[in-house]
Amino acid sequence: MTPERLRAFCLEFNASVEEFPFSPETSVFKVLGKMFALTALDARPLTINLKCDPDNAVRLREEHAKAIVPGWHMSKRHWNTVTVSGVPDTLLRELIEDSYDLVVAGLPKAERLKLDSP
């Protein structure tokens, strides 16, 4: 997946935005103010930090030991760093969607309801 396609996919989710709170090179994708993905789109190799269920995070790290590692500069229990070229695009898309869904699930009910409104 190219950096452009990665950015576009992250922005497809309802209420998602791209911000640069850490540096102009570091894209942070958020939903209602909460981060679900972090990446330096110009980095080589291209990696992305994604939130993950702790049990699933361990399984993914075992199954994709070279491409999925504990989140760099993140909570190692809840975040993974994924090397984009090391996983199939379908898996990467699933991991991004799962990260978004986990963050949305942690939002207050009133905020979640706003996401469902047309």
Short mmCIF file of N, CA and C in Angstrom, two decimals:
data_model
loop_
_atom_site.label_atom_id
_atom_site.label_comp_id
_atom_site.label_asym_id
_atom_site.label_seq_id
_atom_site.Cartn_x
_atom_site.Cartn_y
_atom_site.Cartn_z
N MET A 1 0.86 -1.18 0.00
CA MET A 1 0.00 0.00 0.00
C MET A 1 0.90 1.24 0.00
N THR A 2 0.57 2.18 -0.82
CA THR A 2 1.35 3.42 -0.91
C THR A 2 0.98 4.36 0.22
N PRO A 3 1.84 5.32 0.52
CA PRO A 3 1.50 6.31 1.54
C PRO A 3 0.21 7.06 1.21
N GLU A 4 0.00 7.37 -0.05
CA GLU A 4 -1.21 8.09 -0.46
C GLU A 4 -2.46 7.25 -0.21
N ARG A 5 -2.40 5.97 -0.55
CA ARG A 5 -3.55 5.08 -0.32
C ARG A 5 -3.78 4.86 1.17
N LEU A 6 -2.69 4.79 1.94
CA LEU A 6 -2.81 4.63 3.39
C LEU A 6 -3.52 5.83 3.99
N ARG A 7 -3.09 7.03 3.63
CA ARG A 7 -3.74 8.25 4.12
C ARG A 7 -5.22 8.26 3.72
N ALA A 8 -5.49 7.99 2.46
CA ALA A 8 -6.88 8.01 1.97
C ALA A 8 -7.75 7.01 2.72
N PHE A 9 -7.22 5.82 2.96
CA PHE A 9 -8.00 4.81 3.67
C PHE A 9 -8.31 5.26 5.10
N CYS A 10 -7.32 5.80 5.79
CA CYS A 10 -7.54 6.26 7.17
C CYS A 10 -8.58 7.38 7.22
N LEU A 11 -8.66 8.17 6.18
CA LEU A 11 -9.61 9.28 6.16
C LEU A 11 -11.01 8.89 5.68
N GLU A 12 -11.18 7.65 5.26
CA GLU A 12 -12.50 7.18 4.82
C GLU A 12 -13.47 6.97 5.98
N PHE A 13 -12.96 6.80 7.17
CA PHE A 13 -13.82 6.49 8.31
C PHE A 13 -14.59 7.72 8.76
N ASN A 14 -15.79 7.48 9.25
CA ASN A 14 -16.68 8.54 9.70
C ASN A 14 -15.99 9.43 10.74
N ALA A 15 -15.97 10.73 10.48
CA ALA A 15 -15.43 11.75 11.39
C ALA A 15 -13.92 11.66 11.58
N SER A 16 -13.21 10.94 10.72
CA SER A 16 -11.76 10.86 10.88
C SER A 16 -11.09 12.10 10.30
N VAL A 17 -10.02 12.51 10.96
CA VAL A 17 -9.25 13.67 10.53
C VAL A 17 -7.76 13.35 10.67
N GLU A 18 -6.95 14.09 9.92
CA GLU A 18 -5.50 13.96 10.02
C GLU A 18 -4.97 15.22 10.68
N GLU A 19 -4.16 15.03 11.71
CA GLU A 19 -3.55 16.16 12.42
C GLU A 19 -2.05 15.90 12.55
N PHE A 20 -1.31 16.94 12.94
CA PHE A 20 0.14 16.87 13.06
C PHE A 20 0.59 17.44 14.41
N PRO A 21 0.17 16.82 15.53
CA PRO A 21 0.50 17.38 16.84
C PRO A 21 1.96 17.20 17.26
N PHE A 22 2.66 16.25 16.67
CA PHE A 22 4.03 15.95 17.10
C PHE A 22 5.08 16.60 16.20
N SER A 23 4.85 16.56 14.89
CA SER A 23 5.76 17.17 13.93
C SER A 23 5.06 17.21 12.58
N PRO A 24 5.54 18.03 11.67
CA PRO A 24 4.92 18.09 10.34
C PRO A 24 5.05 16.78 9.56
N GLU A 25 5.96 15.92 9.97
CA GLU A 25 6.18 14.65 9.26
C GLU A 25 5.32 13.51 9.80
N THR A 26 4.71 13.70 10.97
CA THR A 26 3.99 12.62 11.62
C THR A 26 2.49 12.84 11.54
N SER A 27 1.83 12.01 10.74
CA SER A 27 0.38 12.08 10.60
C SER A 27 -0.28 11.31 11.73
N VAL A 28 -1.22 11.96 12.39
CA VAL A 28 -2.01 11.33 13.43
C VAL A 28 -3.46 11.35 12.97
N PHE A 29 -4.04 10.17 12.84
CA PHE A 29 -5.43 10.06 12.41
C PHE A 29 -6.30 9.87 13.65
N LYS A 30 -7.31 10.72 13.76
CA LYS A 30 -8.17 10.74 14.95
C LYS A 30 -9.63 10.65 14.57
N VAL A 31 -10.41 10.17 15.53
CA VAL A 31 -11.86 10.21 15.44
C VAL A 31 -12.34 10.92 16.70
N LEU A 32 -13.03 12.02 16.54
CA LEU A 32 -13.55 12.82 17.64
C LEU A 32 -12.47 13.09 18.70
N GLY A 33 -11.28 13.44 18.22
CA GLY A 33 -10.20 13.82 19.12
C GLY A 33 -9.35 12.69 19.66
N LYS A 34 -9.68 11.45 19.35
CA LYS A 34 -8.95 10.29 19.86
C LYS A 34 -8.17 9.62 18.73
N MET A 35 -6.90 9.35 18.97
CA MET A 35 -6.03 8.76 17.96
C MET A 35 -6.35 7.29 17.71
N PHE A 36 -6.41 6.93 16.41
CA PHE A 36 -6.53 5.52 16.06
C PHE A 36 -5.37 5.04 15.18
N ALA A 37 -4.58 5.97 14.62
CA ALA A 37 -3.43 5.59 13.80
C ALA A 37 -2.40 6.71 13.82
N LEU A 38 -1.14 6.32 13.74
CA LEU A 38 -0.03 7.27 13.72
C LEU A 38 1.01 6.75 12.74
N THR A 39 1.48 7.62 11.83
CA THR A 39 2.46 7.20 10.84
C THR A 39 3.27 8.38 10.33
N ALA A 40 4.48 8.11 9.92
CA ALA A 40 5.28 9.08 9.17
C ALA A 40 5.22 8.62 7.72
N LEU A 41 4.38 9.24 6.93
CA LEU A 41 4.11 8.78 5.57
C LEU A 41 5.32 8.82 4.65
N ASP A 42 6.34 9.58 5.00
CA ASP A 42 7.55 9.64 4.18
C ASP A 42 8.63 8.65 4.64
N ALA A 43 8.39 7.95 5.72
CA ALA A 43 9.39 7.03 6.27
C ALA A 43 9.54 5.79 5.39
N ARG A 44 10.75 5.26 5.40
CA ARG A 44 11.02 4.01 4.71
C ARG A 44 11.78 3.12 5.67
N PRO A 45 11.29 1.95 6.03
CA PRO A 45 10.02 1.43 5.55
C PRO A 45 8.84 2.17 6.17
N LEU A 46 7.74 2.13 5.47
CA LEU A 46 6.52 2.77 5.94
C LEU A 46 5.91 1.90 7.04
N THR A 47 5.69 2.51 8.20
CA THR A 47 5.06 1.80 9.32
C THR A 47 3.88 2.62 9.82
N ILE A 48 3.01 1.95 10.55
CA ILE A 48 1.86 2.63 11.14
C ILE A 48 1.59 2.02 12.51
N ASN A 49 1.33 2.87 13.49
CA ASN A 49 0.96 2.41 14.83
C ASN A 49 -0.56 2.33 14.89
N LEU A 50 -1.06 1.19 15.36
CA LEU A 50 -2.50 0.95 15.42
C LEU A 50 -2.88 0.35 16.77
N LYS A 51 -4.02 0.79 17.27
CA LYS A 51 -4.56 0.24 18.51
C LYS A 51 -5.03 -1.18 18.23
N CYS A 52 -4.92 -2.03 19.25
CA CYS A 52 -5.28 -3.44 19.05
C CYS A 52 -5.72 -4.04 20.38
N ASP A 53 -6.67 -4.94 20.32
CA ASP A 53 -7.05 -5.70 21.50
C ASP A 53 -5.81 -6.43 22.01
N PRO A 54 -5.53 -6.37 23.32
CA PRO A 54 -4.29 -6.96 23.84
C PRO A 54 -4.06 -8.42 23.47
N ASP A 55 -5.09 -9.24 23.55
CA ASP A 55 -4.93 -10.66 23.20
C ASP A 55 -4.65 -10.83 21.71
N ASN A 56 -5.35 -10.08 20.90
CA ASN A 56 -5.14 -10.13 19.46
C ASN A 56 -3.75 -9.59 19.10
N ALA A 57 -3.29 -8.58 19.83
CA ALA A 57 -1.97 -8.00 19.57
C ALA A 57 -0.89 -9.06 19.70
N VAL A 58 -0.96 -9.85 20.74
CA VAL A 58 0.04 -10.90 20.96
C VAL A 58 0.00 -11.92 19.84
N ARG A 59 -1.20 -12.33 19.46
CA ARG A 59 -1.35 -13.32 18.37
C ARG A 59 -0.78 -12.79 17.07
N LEU A 60 -1.11 -11.54 16.74
CA LEU A 60 -0.61 -10.95 15.50
C LEU A 60 0.91 -10.85 15.49
N ARG A 61 1.49 -10.50 16.62
CA ARG A 61 2.95 -10.40 16.72
C ARG A 61 3.61 -11.75 16.51
N GLU A 62 2.95 -12.81 16.99
CA GLU A 62 3.50 -14.16 16.80
C GLU A 62 3.36 -14.60 15.35
N GLU A 63 2.22 -14.32 14.73
CA GLU A 63 1.97 -14.75 13.35
C GLU A 63 2.76 -13.94 12.32
N HIS A 64 3.06 -12.70 12.64
CA HIS A 64 3.75 -11.80 11.69
C HIS A 64 4.94 -11.16 12.41
N ALA A 65 5.83 -11.99 12.92
CA ALA A 65 6.90 -11.53 13.80
C ALA A 65 7.79 -10.44 13.20
N LYS A 66 8.00 -10.45 11.91
CA LYS A 66 8.87 -9.44 11.30
C LYS A 66 8.12 -8.17 10.94
N ALA A 67 6.82 -8.26 10.78
CA ALA A 67 6.05 -7.10 10.30
C ALA A 67 5.21 -6.43 11.37
N ILE A 68 4.89 -7.12 12.45
CA ILE A 68 4.05 -6.55 13.51
C ILE A 68 4.78 -6.72 14.84
N VAL A 69 5.06 -5.58 15.45
CA VAL A 69 5.82 -5.56 16.71
C VAL A 69 5.09 -4.67 17.71
N PRO A 70 5.46 -4.75 19.00
CA PRO A 70 4.84 -3.85 19.98
C PRO A 70 4.98 -2.39 19.55
N GLY A 71 3.96 -1.61 19.83
CA GLY A 71 3.91 -0.21 19.40
C GLY A 71 5.10 0.61 19.83
N TRP A 72 5.75 1.23 18.87
CA TRP A 72 6.91 2.07 19.13
C TRP A 72 6.45 3.37 19.79
N HIS A 73 6.99 3.69 20.95
CA HIS A 73 6.62 4.87 21.73
C HIS A 73 5.13 4.88 22.11
N MET A 74 4.55 3.71 22.26
CA MET A 74 3.14 3.58 22.61
C MET A 74 3.02 2.53 23.71
N SER A 75 1.82 2.38 24.26
CA SER A 75 1.55 1.31 25.21
C SER A 75 1.73 -0.01 24.47
N LYS A 76 2.69 -0.80 24.90
CA LYS A 76 3.00 -2.07 24.22
C LYS A 76 1.85 -3.07 24.34
N ARG A 77 1.02 -2.89 25.32
CA ARG A 77 -0.12 -3.80 25.52
C ARG A 77 -1.24 -3.52 24.52
N HIS A 78 -1.46 -2.27 24.17
CA HIS A 78 -2.62 -1.90 23.37
C HIS A 78 -2.30 -1.41 21.96
N TRP A 79 -1.03 -1.28 21.61
CA TRP A 79 -0.66 -0.73 20.30
C TRP A 79 0.38 -1.61 19.62
N ASN A 80 0.24 -1.76 18.31
CA ASN A 80 1.22 -2.45 17.48
C ASN A 80 1.79 -1.49 16.46
N THR A 81 3.03 -1.71 16.08
CA THR A 81 3.62 -1.03 14.93
C THR A 81 3.66 -2.05 13.80
N VAL A 82 3.04 -1.68 12.69
CA VAL A 82 2.92 -2.58 11.54
C VAL A 82 3.77 -2.03 10.39
N THR A 83 4.66 -2.86 9.86
CA THR A 83 5.40 -2.50 8.66
C THR A 83 4.48 -2.79 7.49
N VAL A 84 4.10 -1.73 6.78
CA VAL A 84 3.07 -1.81 5.74
C VAL A 84 3.41 -2.84 4.67
N SER A 85 4.65 -2.87 4.23
CA SER A 85 5.04 -3.81 3.17
C SER A 85 5.13 -5.26 3.66
N GLY A 86 5.05 -5.47 4.96
CA GLY A 86 5.19 -6.81 5.51
C GLY A 86 3.90 -7.58 5.68
N VAL A 87 2.77 -6.94 5.42
CA VAL A 87 1.48 -7.61 5.56
C VAL A 87 0.64 -7.38 4.30
N PRO A 88 -0.26 -8.29 3.99
CA PRO A 88 -1.15 -8.08 2.84
C PRO A 88 -2.05 -6.86 3.06
N ASP A 89 -2.40 -6.18 1.98
CA ASP A 89 -3.26 -4.99 2.08
C ASP A 89 -4.58 -5.30 2.79
N THR A 90 -5.14 -6.48 2.56
CA THR A 90 -6.40 -6.82 3.20
C THR A 90 -6.25 -6.87 4.72
N LEU A 91 -5.16 -7.46 5.19
CA LEU A 91 -4.91 -7.50 6.64
C LEU A 91 -4.67 -6.09 7.18
N LEU A 92 -3.90 -5.30 6.47
CA LEU A 92 -3.64 -3.94 6.91
C LEU A 92 -4.94 -3.16 7.04
N ARG A 93 -5.81 -3.29 6.08
CA ARG A 93 -7.10 -2.59 6.13
C ARG A 93 -7.91 -3.06 7.34
N GLU A 94 -7.90 -4.36 7.59
CA GLU A 94 -8.62 -4.90 8.76
C GLU A 94 -8.05 -4.34 10.06
N LEU A 95 -6.73 -4.25 10.15
CA LEU A 95 -6.09 -3.75 11.37
C LEU A 95 -6.42 -2.28 11.60
N ILE A 96 -6.45 -1.50 10.53
CA ILE A 96 -6.80 -0.09 10.65
C ILE A 96 -8.26 0.05 11.08
N GLU A 97 -9.12 -0.72 10.45
CA GLU A 97 -10.55 -0.67 10.81
C GLU A 97 -10.76 -1.11 12.26
N ASP A 98 -10.07 -2.16 12.69
CA ASP A 98 -10.18 -2.62 14.08
C ASP A 98 -9.71 -1.53 15.05
N SER A 99 -8.63 -0.83 14.69
CA SER A 99 -8.12 0.24 15.54
C SER A 99 -9.17 1.35 15.68
N TYR A 100 -9.73 1.76 14.55
CA TYR A 100 -10.79 2.78 14.55
C TYR A 100 -11.96 2.33 15.43
N ASP A 101 -12.40 1.08 15.22
CA ASP A 101 -13.54 0.55 15.98
C ASP A 101 -13.27 0.50 17.48
N LEU A 102 -12.05 0.12 17.87
CA LEU A 102 -11.70 0.10 19.29
C LEU A 102 -11.75 1.49 19.90
N VAL A 103 -11.26 2.47 19.17
CA VAL A 103 -11.28 3.84 19.69
C VAL A 103 -12.71 4.34 19.80
N VAL A 104 -13.53 4.08 18.79
CA VAL A 104 -14.93 4.49 18.82
C VAL A 104 -15.65 3.82 19.99
N ALA A 105 -15.38 2.54 20.22
CA ALA A 105 -16.03 1.82 21.32
C ALA A 105 -15.70 2.43 22.67
N GLY A 106 -14.55 3.08 22.79
CA GLY A 106 -14.15 3.70 24.04
C GLY A 106 -14.68 5.11 24.23
N LEU A 107 -15.35 5.65 23.22
CA LEU A 107 -15.93 6.99 23.33
C LEU A 107 -17.19 6.96 24.17
N PRO A 108 -17.53 8.07 24.80
CA PRO A 108 -18.81 8.13 25.52
C PRO A 108 -19.97 7.86 24.55
N LYS A 109 -21.05 7.33 25.09
CA LYS A 109 -22.19 6.95 24.27
C LYS A 109 -22.70 8.11 23.43
N ALA A 110 -22.77 9.30 23.98
CA ALA A 110 -23.26 10.45 23.24
C ALA A 110 -22.39 10.74 22.03
N GLU A 111 -21.08 10.56 22.17
CA GLU A 111 -20.15 10.77 21.05
C GLU A 111 -20.35 9.70 19.99
N ARG A 112 -20.51 8.44 20.43
CA ARG A 112 -20.74 7.34 19.47
C ARG A 112 -22.01 7.59 18.68
N LEU A 113 -23.04 8.07 19.36
CA LEU A 113 -24.32 8.33 18.67
C LEU A 113 -24.16 9.41 17.61
N LYS A 114 -23.30 10.39 17.85
CA LYS A 114 -23.05 11.43 16.84
C LYS A 114 -22.48 10.82 15.55
N LEU A 115 -21.69 9.79 15.70
CA LEU A 115 -21.10 9.13 14.53
C LEU A 115 -22.15 8.41 13.69
N ASP A 116 -23.21 7.96 14.34
CA ASP A 116 -24.26 7.23 13.62
C ASP A 116 -25.27 8.17 12.97
N SER A 117 -25.24 9.44 13.31
CA SER A 117 -26.21 10.39 12.75
C SER A 117 -25.84 10.71 11.31
N PRO A 118 -26.87 10.87 10.45
CA PRO A 118 -26.60 11.21 9.04
C PRO A 118 -26.10 12.63 8.90
#
